[in-house]
């Protein structure tokens, strides 16, 4: 399992109507010297997942969540951006680093 993902089924049912709060979710453990370096990559991946979802939402599937729950097939069938591009873009953004110093 990857350390970042998109929480498409995150709803706030205390609101009326329920509020969709789907967002990228990242794992980061800054106090662990072994895991700390991965936090930046995790946050980037989660942000990219959120961005792609914002430009390619599944409104019909999400609107049926309060009554039927999230039906994965309905959610994915509304997508126009293929999964390989969605996950590929997130992986690319995760690893895209700006150079902090000039060579030489």
Tab-separated table of C-alpha atoms in Angstrom:
chain	number	residue	atom	x	y	z
A	1	UNK	CA	0.000	0.000	0.000
A	2	UNK	CA	1.193	3.459	-0.850
A	3	UNK	CA	1.620	6.014	1.920
A	4	UNK	CA	-0.714	8.485	0.162
A	5	UNK	CA	-4.174	8.054	-1.344
A	6	UNK	CA	-7.388	9.884	-2.175
A	7	UNK	CA	-10.226	9.596	0.366
A	8	UNK	CA	-13.132	9.799	-2.072
A	9	UNK	CA	-15.667	8.560	0.491
A	10	UNK	CA	-14.929	11.152	3.155
A	11	UNK	CA	-18.223	12.891	3.960
A	12	UNK	CA	-19.227	15.114	6.842
A	13	UNK	CA	-22.676	13.823	7.797
A	14	UNK	CA	-23.100	16.466	10.513
A	15	UNK	CA	-23.938	18.942	7.729
A	16	UNK	CA	-27.243	19.016	5.871
A	17	UNK	CA	-26.921	18.069	3.078
A	18	UNK	CA	-23.797	15.964	3.789
A	19	UNK	CA	-20.630	17.765	2.742
A	20	UNK	CA	-18.115	15.969	0.526
A	21	UNK	CA	-14.673	16.422	2.035
A	22	UNK	CA	-12.769	14.045	-0.225
A	23	UNK	CA	-9.106	14.907	-0.104
A	24	UNK	CA	-5.654	13.515	-0.534
A	25	UNK	CA	-4.444	11.726	2.575
A	26	UNK	CA	-0.756	11.427	3.386
A	27	UNK	CA	1.271	9.528	5.965
A	28	UNK	CA	4.169	11.377	7.538
A	29	UNK	CA	6.165	10.560	10.664
A	30	UNK	CA	8.607	13.434	11.193
A	31	UNK	CA	9.931	12.117	14.525
A	32	UNK	CA	11.138	8.802	13.075
A	33	UNK	CA	14.499	9.279	11.306
A	34	UNK	CA	13.806	6.338	8.987
A	35	UNK	CA	10.325	7.499	7.918
A	36	UNK	CA	10.777	11.285	8.083
A	37	UNK	CA	12.329	11.672	4.603
A	38	UNK	CA	9.224	10.140	2.996
A	39	UNK	CA	6.786	12.726	4.383
A	40	UNK	CA	7.443	15.288	1.654
A	41	UNK	CA	6.844	12.717	-1.071
A	42	UNK	CA	3.667	11.493	0.615
A	43	UNK	CA	2.214	15.001	0.846
A	44	UNK	CA	3.031	15.705	-2.813
A	45	UNK	CA	1.350	12.477	-3.928
A	46	UNK	CA	-1.782	13.210	-1.886
A	47	UNK	CA	-1.966	16.774	-3.233
A	48	UNK	CA	-1.743	15.489	-6.807
A	49	UNK	CA	-4.542	12.988	-6.141
A	50	UNK	CA	-6.708	15.841	-4.845
A	51	UNK	CA	-5.894	17.995	-7.869
A	52	UNK	CA	-6.823	15.294	-10.372
A	53	UNK	CA	-10.060	14.589	-8.505
A	54	UNK	CA	-10.918	18.301	-8.601
A	55	UNK	CA	-10.665	18.369	-12.400
A	56	UNK	CA	-12.368	14.989	-12.909
A	57	UNK	CA	-15.020	14.494	-10.182
A	58	UNK	CA	-17.741	11.819	-10.046
A	59	UNK	CA	-20.696	13.984	-9.054
A	60	UNK	CA	-23.464	11.439	-9.678
A	61	UNK	CA	-21.753	8.709	-7.649
A	62	UNK	CA	-20.909	11.122	-4.831
A	63	UNK	CA	-24.435	12.538	-4.716
A	64	UNK	CA	-25.826	9.049	-4.068
A	65	UNK	CA	-23.550	8.386	-1.061
A	66	UNK	CA	-26.016	9.599	1.622
A	67	UNK	CA	-28.665	7.109	0.472
A	68	UNK	CA	-26.756	4.240	-1.182
A	69	UNK	CA	-23.199	4.551	0.044
A	70	UNK	CA	-20.268	4.815	-2.326
A	71	UNK	CA	-20.494	2.386	-5.238
A	72	UNK	CA	-16.959	2.017	-6.592
A	73	UNK	CA	-18.011	0.990	-10.107
A	74	UNK	CA	-20.281	4.031	-10.408
A	75	UNK	CA	-17.531	6.288	-9.061
A	76	UNK	CA	-14.918	5.083	-11.551
A	77	UNK	CA	-17.275	4.831	-14.531
A	78	UNK	CA	-17.805	8.606	-14.469
A	79	UNK	CA	-14.100	9.330	-14.794
A	80	UNK	CA	-12.749	10.789	-18.031
A	81	UNK	CA	-9.101	10.708	-17.013
A	82	UNK	CA	-7.801	7.108	-17.100
A	83	UNK	CA	-6.481	5.617	-13.867
A	84	UNK	CA	-2.990	5.110	-15.274
A	85	UNK	CA	-2.750	8.856	-15.953
A	86	UNK	CA	-4.243	9.755	-12.567
A	87	UNK	CA	-1.769	7.616	-10.625
A	88	UNK	CA	1.072	8.330	-13.030
A	89	UNK	CA	0.656	12.082	-12.578
A	90	UNK	CA	0.612	11.686	-8.803
A	91	UNK	CA	3.769	9.560	-8.915
A	92	UNK	CA	5.482	12.105	-11.153
A	93	UNK	CA	4.585	15.043	-8.906
A	94	UNK	CA	5.685	13.056	-5.870
A	95	UNK	CA	9.191	12.733	-7.272
A	96	UNK	CA	9.505	16.102	-9.022
A	97	UNK	CA	12.034	18.046	-7.001
A	98	UNK	CA	13.398	21.479	-7.692
A	99	UNK	CA	17.157	21.740	-7.404
A	100	UNK	CA	18.063	23.645	-4.284
A	101	UNK	CA	21.602	24.501	-5.446
A	102	UNK	CA	23.308	25.150	-8.722
A	103	UNK	CA	25.817	22.561	-9.854
A	104	UNK	CA	29.425	23.639	-10.010
